[in-house]
Coordinates of C-alpha atoms in Angstrom, one line a residue:
X1 CA 9.5 51.8 -31.2
X2 CA 10.4 53.3 -27.8
X3 CA 12.7 55.8 -27.6
X4 CA 13.3 59.3 -26.3
X5 CA 12.3 63.0 -27.5
X6 CA 14.9 65.1 -26.5
X7 CA 17.3 67.4 -27.8
X8 CA 20.4 65.1 -28.6
X9 CA 23.7 65.7 -30.4
X10 CA 23.1 70.0 -30.8
X11 CA 20.0 69.1 -33.0
X12 CA 16.9 70.1 -32.0
X13 CA 14.0 67.5 -31.5
X14 CA 12.0 67.0 -35.2
X15 CA 14.7 67.9 -37.9
X16 CA 18.2 68.0 -38.4
X17 CA 19.5 71.4 -39.4
X18 CA 16.5 72.4 -41.8
X19 CA 13.7 70.3 -42.7
X20 CA 13.7 67.8 -45.5
X21 CA 13.9 69.2 -49.0
X22 CA 13.0 67.6 -52.2
X23 CA 16.0 68.8 -54.3
X24 CA 15.9 66.4 -57.0
X25 CA 12.4 65.5 -59.1
X26 CA 14.1 62.3 -60.4
X27 CA 15.9 59.2 -59.0
X28 CA 12.7 58.3 -57.1
X29 CA 10.3 55.8 -57.5
X30 CA 7.3 57.5 -58.6
X31 CA 9.5 60.6 -60.5
X32 CA 11.4 57.8 -62.7
X33 CA 10.3 54.8 -61.7
X34 CA 13.7 53.7 -60.3
X35 CA 13.3 50.7 -58.7
X36 CA 15.8 48.9 -56.1
X37 CA 15.9 46.1 -57.9
X38 CA 16.7 47.4 -60.9
X39 CA 18.8 50.8 -60.7
X40 CA 21.4 51.3 -58.2
X41 CA 21.6 54.7 -57.2
X42 CA 25.2 55.5 -55.2
X43 CA 26.8 59.1 -53.8
X44 CA 30.5 59.7 -54.6
X45 CA 32.5 62.6 -55.4
X46 CA 33.0 62.4 -58.7
X47 CA 34.8 66.0 -59.6
X48 CA 37.0 66.2 -56.6
X49 CA 35.6 69.1 -55.1
X50 CA 34.6 67.7 -52.0
X51 CA 31.2 67.6 -52.7
X52 CA 29.2 64.5 -53.1
X53 CA 27.1 63.9 -55.8
X54 CA 24.6 61.5 -57.2
X55 CA 25.1 58.9 -59.9
X56 CA 22.2 56.6 -60.8
X57 CA 22.2 53.5 -62.6
X58 CA 19.6 53.8 -64.8
X59 CA 17.3 51.7 -67.6
X60 CA 19.5 53.9 -70.4
X61 CA 22.6 53.8 -69.0
X62 CA 24.4 56.0 -66.1
X63 CA 22.8 60.1 -64.6
X64 CA 24.7 62.1 -62.5
X65 CA 23.4 65.2 -60.7
X66 CA 26.8 66.8 -59.4
X67 CA 26.3 68.3 -56.1
X68 CA 26.6 72.1 -54.9
X69 CA 28.2 73.7 -51.8
X70 CA 24.9 74.5 -50.5
X71 CA 23.8 70.9 -50.9
X72 CA 21.5 71.0 -54.0
X73 CA 22.0 69.2 -57.0
X74 CA 22.1 69.5 -60.8
X75 CA 19.5 68.3 -63.1
X76 CA 20.2 64.8 -64.0
X77 CA 22.0 64.0 -67.2
X78 CA 22.9 61.0 -69.3
X79 CA 26.8 61.0 -69.2
X80 CA 27.0 57.3 -70.2
X81 CA 25.0 55.1 -73.0
X82 CA 25.7 51.5 -70.7
X83 CA 26.4 50.0 -67.1
X84 CA 22.3 50.2 -67.4
X85 CA 19.5 47.8 -67.1
X86 CA 18.6 48.1 -71.0
X87 CA 21.9 50.0 -72.2
X88 CA 24.3 46.9 -71.6
X89 CA 21.9 44.1 -70.0
X90 CA 23.1 45.0 -66.2
X91 CA 21.4 43.0 -63.2
X92 CA 21.5 44.4 -60.1
X93 CA 21.2 40.3 -58.9
X94 CA 24.5 39.7 -61.4
X95 CA 26.5 42.5 -62.0
X96 CA 27.5 44.9 -58.9
X97 CA 28.2 48.5 -59.8
X98 CA 30.9 50.6 -57.5
X99 CA 32.1 54.2 -57.3
X100 CA 35.8 54.2 -56.5
X101 CA 38.7 56.6 -56.8
X102 CA 41.4 53.9 -59.3
X103 CA 43.6 56.6 -60.3
X104 CA 44.5 58.5 -56.9
X105 CA 43.3 62.0 -58.6
X106 CA 40.6 62.4 -55.8
X107 CA 37.6 61.7 -58.2
X108 CA 35.2 58.7 -58.0
X109 CA 35.2 56.6 -61.4
X110 CA 33.0 53.7 -62.2
X111 CA 33.8 50.1 -61.6
X112 CA 31.3 47.4 -62.2
X113 CA 31.4 43.2 -62.8
X114 CA 29.7 42.8 -65.9
X115 CA 29.3 38.9 -67.4
X116 CA 32.6 39.6 -69.3
X117 CA 34.6 40.8 -66.4
X118 CA 35.4 44.3 -64.9
X119 CA 34.4 47.0 -66.5
X120 CA 35.8 50.5 -65.5
X121 CA 34.9 54.6 -66.8
X122 CA 37.7 56.8 -65.6
X123 CA 36.3 60.1 -64.2
X124 CA 36.8 63.4 -66.3
X125 CA 36.7 65.7 -63.3
X126 CA 33.4 67.3 -64.7
X127 CA 30.9 64.9 -64.3
X128 CA 31.2 62.9 -67.5
X129 CA 33.6 60.0 -67.9
X130 CA 35.7 58.5 -70.0
X131 CA 35.0 55.5 -72.8
X132 CA 34.7 52.5 -70.8
X133 CA 36.7 49.7 -71.0
X134 CA 37.6 46.4 -69.6
X135 CA 40.9 46.1 -67.6
X136 CA 40.2 42.6 -66.1
X137 CA 38.6 39.3 -68.2
X138 CA 38.0 37.9 -64.5
X139 CA 35.7 38.6 -61.1
X140 CA 32.9 38.6 -63.9
X141 CA 29.0 36.2 -64.3
X142 CA 30.7 34.1 -67.0
X143 CA 34.2 35.7 -66.8
X144 CA 35.2 33.7 -63.7
X145 CA 31.7 32.3 -62.8
X146 CA 31.1 35.3 -60.1
X147 CA 28.3 35.4 -58.3
X148 CA 26.6 38.0 -56.0
X149 CA 25.3 35.7 -53.7
X150 CA 28.6 33.4 -52.9
X151 CA 31.2 36.1 -53.7
X152 CA 31.1 39.3 -52.3
X153 CA 33.5 42.2 -54.2
X154 CA 34.9 45.2 -52.9
X155 CA 36.5 48.1 -54.0
X156 CA 39.4 49.2 -51.2
X157 CA 42.7 51.1 -51.1
X158 CA 44.4 47.9 -49.7
X159 CA 47.9 49.4 -51.0
X160 CA 48.1 52.8 -49.1
X161 CA 49.0 54.4 -52.5
X162 CA 45.5 56.4 -52.5
X163 CA 44.2 54.3 -55.2
X164 CA 41.2 51.5 -55.1
X165 CA 42.1 48.1 -55.5
X166 CA 39.5 45.5 -56.5
X167 CA 39.1 42.7 -53.7
X168 CA 36.6 39.3 -54.7
X169 CA 35.9 36.5 -51.9
X170 CA 35.9 33.7 -54.6
X171 CA 35.5 30.4 -53.8
X172 CA 39.1 29.3 -53.3
X173 CA 39.7 32.5 -51.3
X174 CA 40.8 36.3 -51.3
X175 CA 41.7 37.6 -54.8
X176 CA 43.6 40.6 -55.6
X177 CA 43.9 43.2 -58.5
X178 CA 45.9 45.8 -57.6
X179 CA 45.4 49.2 -59.3
X180 CA 48.0 50.7 -61.9
X181 CA 46.9 54.1 -61.3
X182 CA 45.6 54.5 -65.0
X183 CA 42.5 52.7 -65.3
X184 CA 44.0 49.3 -65.1
X185 CA 45.3 46.8 -62.6
X186 CA 47.8 43.8 -62.3
X187 CA 47.0 40.1 -62.6
X188 CA 45.0 38.9 -59.8
X189 CA 46.1 37.0 -57.2
X190 CA 45.0 34.8 -54.8
X191 CA 45.9 36.4 -51.7
X192 CA 44.5 34.1 -49.0
X193 CA 43.2 30.6 -48.7
X194 CA 40.2 31.3 -47.0
X195 CA 37.5 33.7 -46.4
X196 CA 35.9 32.0 -49.6
X197 CA 33.2 30.0 -50.3
X198 CA 34.8 26.7 -50.3
X199 CA 38.0 28.2 -48.8
X200 CA 36.9 28.2 -44.8
X201 CA 32.5 27.7 -46.4
X202 CA 32.4 31.2 -45.7
X203 CA 28.3 32.5 -47.2
X204 CA 26.8 35.6 -47.9
X205 CA 23.8 34.6 -46.0
X206 CA 25.9 34.5 -42.9
X207 CA 29.3 35.4 -42.8
X208 CA 29.6 39.1 -43.5
X209 CA 33.0 40.3 -45.0
X210 CA 34.7 43.7 -44.8
X211 CA 38.0 45.7 -46.0
X212 CA 38.4 48.3 -43.3
X213 CA 41.8 50.4 -41.8
X214 CA 42.0 48.5 -38.4
X215 CA 45.3 49.7 -37.6
X216 CA 45.7 53.2 -38.7
X217 CA 48.3 52.7 -41.7
X218 CA 45.9 53.6 -44.5
X219 CA 45.5 50.4 -45.3
X220 CA 42.4 48.8 -45.8
X221 CA 42.5 45.1 -43.7
X222 CA 40.4 42.4 -44.5
X223 CA 37.7 41.8 -41.3
X224 CA 34.6 39.1 -41.4
X225 CA 32.5 37.8 -39.5
X226 CA 32.4 34.1 -39.0
X227 CA 31.0 31.1 -37.2
X228 CA 33.6 31.3 -34.4
X229 CA 33.7 35.1 -34.2
X230 CA 35.6 38.4 -35.5
X231 CA 38.8 37.5 -38.2
X232 CA 40.8 39.5 -39.3
X233 CA 43.5 39.4 -42.2
X234 CA 46.2 43.0 -41.6
X235 CA 47.1 44.5 -45.2
X236 CA 50.7 44.4 -45.5
X237 CA 50.7 47.2 -48.0
X238 CA 51.9 44.8 -51.2
X239 CA 48.6 43.0 -52.3
X240 CA 49.6 40.5 -49.8
X241 CA 47.9 39.6 -46.1
X242 CA 49.4 38.6 -42.7
X243 CA 47.6 35.6 -41.9
X244 CA 43.8 35.1 -40.1
X245 CA 43.5 35.4 -36.9
X246 CA 40.2 35.3 -34.6
X247 CA 40.4 38.7 -32.9
X248 CA 36.7 38.6 -31.4
X249 CA 34.8 35.3 -30.4
X250 CA 31.5 36.8 -30.4
X251 CA 29.7 38.8 -33.4
X252 CA 29.0 35.2 -35.2
X253 CA 27.1 33.2 -36.1
X254 CA 27.9 30.2 -33.9
X255 CA 29.4 32.9 -31.6
X256 CA 26.9 35.2 -30.2
X257 CA 23.7 34.1 -32.0
X258 CA 25.0 37.1 -34.6
X259 CA 22.2 36.5 -37.8
X260 CA 22.4 38.7 -41.2
X261 CA 18.8 39.1 -41.5
X262 CA 18.6 40.0 -37.8
X263 CA 21.9 41.9 -36.3
X264 CA 23.6 44.5 -38.6
X265 CA 27.2 44.6 -38.5
X266 CA 29.8 47.2 -39.4
X267 CA 33.7 48.9 -39.2
X268 CA 33.7 52.1 -38.5
X269 CA 36.3 54.7 -36.5
X270 CA 34.1 55.6 -32.9
X271 CA 36.8 57.5 -31.5
X272 CA 38.4 59.4 -33.6
X273 CA 42.1 57.6 -33.8
X274 CA 41.9 56.6 -37.2
X275 CA 41.3 53.5 -36.6
X276 CA 38.0 51.0 -37.6
X277 CA 36.3 49.6 -35.0
X278 CA 33.4 47.0 -34.8
X279 CA 29.7 47.8 -34.6
X280 CA 27.2 45.3 -34.1
X281 CA 23.2 45.6 -33.5
X282 CA 22.4 42.9 -31.3
X283 CA 19.7 41.8 -29.8
X284 CA 19.9 43.5 -26.4
X285 CA 21.1 46.7 -28.0
X286 CA 24.3 47.9 -30.3
X287 CA 27.7 46.7 -28.7
X288 CA 30.7 47.9 -29.4
X289 CA 34.7 46.6 -29.7
X290 CA 37.3 48.9 -30.4
X291 CA 40.1 48.4 -32.2
X292 CA 43.9 48.2 -30.2
X293 CA 45.9 49.0 -33.9
X294 CA 47.2 46.1 -34.2
X295 CA 45.1 43.7 -35.6
X296 CA 43.0 43.4 -32.0
X297 CA 40.5 44.6 -30.4
X298 CA 39.3 45.7 -26.6
X299 CA 36.2 43.5 -25.2
X300 CA 33.3 44.3 -26.4
X301 CA 30.8 46.7 -24.1
X302 CA 26.7 47.3 -25.0
X303 CA 26.9 50.9 -24.8
X304 CA 23.3 51.7 -26.1
X305 CA 20.5 49.6 -25.2
X306 CA 18.3 50.0 -28.4
X307 CA 18.9 50.0 -32.2
X308 CA 18.1 46.7 -31.8
X309 CA 15.8 43.8 -32.7
X310 CA 14.9 43.2 -28.7
X311 CA 15.7 46.8 -27.5
X312 CA 13.4 48.6 -29.6
X313 CA 12.2 46.3 -32.1
X314 CA 14.2 47.7 -35.0
X315 CA 14.0 45.0 -38.1
X316 CA 16.9 45.0 -41.0
X317 CA 13.8 44.9 -43.1
X318 CA 12.4 48.2 -41.9
X319 CA 15.1 50.1 -40.0
X320 CA 18.2 50.9 -41.7
X321 CA 21.0 51.9 -39.5
X322 CA 24.4 53.7 -39.9
X323 CA 27.2 54.9 -38.5
X324 CA 28.5 58.5 -39.7
X325 CA 29.9 61.3 -38.3
X326 CA 26.7 64.0 -38.2
X327 CA 28.9 66.7 -35.9
X328 CA 32.5 66.2 -37.7
X329 CA 34.1 65.7 -34.9
X330 CA 35.6 62.8 -36.5
X331 CA 33.9 59.9 -34.8
X332 CA 31.2 58.2 -36.3
X333 CA 27.7 58.4 -34.8
X334 CA 25.3 56.1 -34.7
X335 CA 22.3 57.1 -37.3
X336 CA 19.2 54.4 -37.4
X337 CA 15.5 55.0 -39.7
X338 CA 13.1 54.1 -37.4
X339 CA 9.3 54.0 -37.5
X340 CA 8.7 57.8 -36.3
X341 CA 11.8 58.9 -37.7
X342 CA 15.8 59.6 -37.7
X343 CA 17.3 58.6 -34.6
X344 CA 20.9 59.4 -33.4
X345 CA 23.2 58.9 -30.4
X346 CA 26.7 61.1 -30.8
X347 CA 29.8 59.1 -30.1
X348 CA 31.3 61.0 -27.2
X349 CA 34.9 59.3 -27.7
X350 CA 36.4 55.5 -25.9
X351 CA 33.2 53.3 -26.8
X352 CA 30.6 56.1 -24.9
X353 CA 27.2 57.0 -26.9
X354 CA 24.7 59.5 -25.4
X355 CA 21.5 58.3 -25.3
X356 CA 19.3 58.2 -28.5
X357 CA 17.3 60.6 -29.7
X358 CA 15.1 61.7 -32.5
X359 CA 16.5 64.5 -34.9
X360 CA 14.0 64.0 -37.9
X361 CA 10.6 63.3 -38.2
X362 CA 10.4 61.8 -41.1
X363 CA 12.8 59.5 -43.6
X364 CA 10.8 56.6 -41.3
X365 CA 8.8 53.4 -41.6
X366 CA 5.7 55.6 -40.3
X367 CA 7.2 59.0 -40.4
X368 CA 7.1 59.4 -44.2
X369 CA 6.0 55.9 -45.8
X370 CA 9.7 54.8 -45.9
X371 CA 10.5 51.3 -47.3
X372 CA 13.9 49.5 -47.5
X373 CA 12.4 47.9 -50.7
X374 CA 11.6 51.3 -52.3
X375 CA 13.6 54.5 -51.0
X376 CA 17.6 54.0 -51.0
X377 CA 18.8 56.0 -48.0
X378 CA 22.3 57.4 -46.9
X379 CA 24.0 59.5 -44.4
X380 CA 27.0 61.1 -46.1
X381 CA 28.9 64.7 -45.8
X382 CA 27.0 65.8 -49.4
X383 CA 27.9 70.0 -48.8
X384 CA 31.8 68.9 -47.4
X385 CA 31.6 70.6 -44.5
X386 CA 32.7 67.4 -42.5
X387 CA 29.7 66.5 -41.1
X388 CA 27.5 63.7 -42.5
X389 CA 23.6 64.8 -44.3
X390 CA 20.4 62.4 -44.6
X391 CA 20.1 61.8 -48.3
X392 CA 16.8 59.4 -49.2
X393 CA 15.5 58.9 -52.5
X394 CA 11.6 59.2 -52.0
X395 CA 8.8 58.6 -54.0
X396 CA 8.9 62.0 -55.6
X397 CA 12.6 62.4 -56.0
X398 CA 15.6 62.9 -53.7
X399 CA 15.1 64.1 -50.1
X400 CA 18.0 66.0 -48.1
X401 CA 18.4 66.8 -44.5
X402 CA 21.4 68.8 -44.2
X403 CA 23.4 68.7 -40.8

């Protein structure tokens, strides 16, 4: 993987802020016996202090390590005797689990799609959770016949009220259950008879789907990468959506030859205007299509000739890539975990980016021996200072590199 090694993004080559620090001797492959295929680990603000906390779904249930302002985390403690591999029989391949604020109080709650339906545990704001309840007897493995390999499910605020709603891509189309703000949801409705397994022929292995605010109105819209390109359905704010339109005739399975196993695609605001743009890692480099704010996008351009399958030799199974604001300027930057470490291309606005530069000589396939199938990595603002940090679940535990 050939990339330049020079100062970029106001960082010094070889590090991003501090050197990586081992902050929690748990949640790791060796430290605690955590496995990607068994134990999801997530970051979310469960205390409403503006800092991200670690939430891990282990064998015996849910473990929590609240974050501190200096980037450190508390010792893990078990707060729920469920949602786990043994405690409740939850499986990664059957039961998606999320952290999302379903009440609008600014605290991330736990939402799990189990066998019998949707289970919720509301955050108490102190690192603990209330008793889990099942507000919806659907969207589940048995209740509704939902499958991870066929039916993506999301938590997103589609009404703009600050509360995360349930959006599921089922056989017949897109199903929605609006949050009531108290851990319950309104009855599920079929909002769009497309974007589904049967309704439209959408496939997880071919057609990524996202919820993102492409207009800047505070409501999440549906964006799907189909065969013919990028399809968009704008939120009406009441749980319904406008008719889907083909916004870009590229970034698709047939339109451009994009593949899930080769070409990651994201929705992220790279300009700082509050509207999600399309960013795709193709064969020749990073392609960007800026949002016009009305469900359409500007012509796609390739501002970076790297981070890609042919341009740099980046692989989905080896090299995670993210969009995150590492500088605090409100614009998402490109962050890639390559062979030699972490590489960053800072957004300059208007769809332009700095050339890639290595900022951490760790967290990489060769630099540190990090593996996608063993070591989850995140780029997120864990301290609340507005700048994304790097956090990785390694063999020995949780490693953090602060900006």
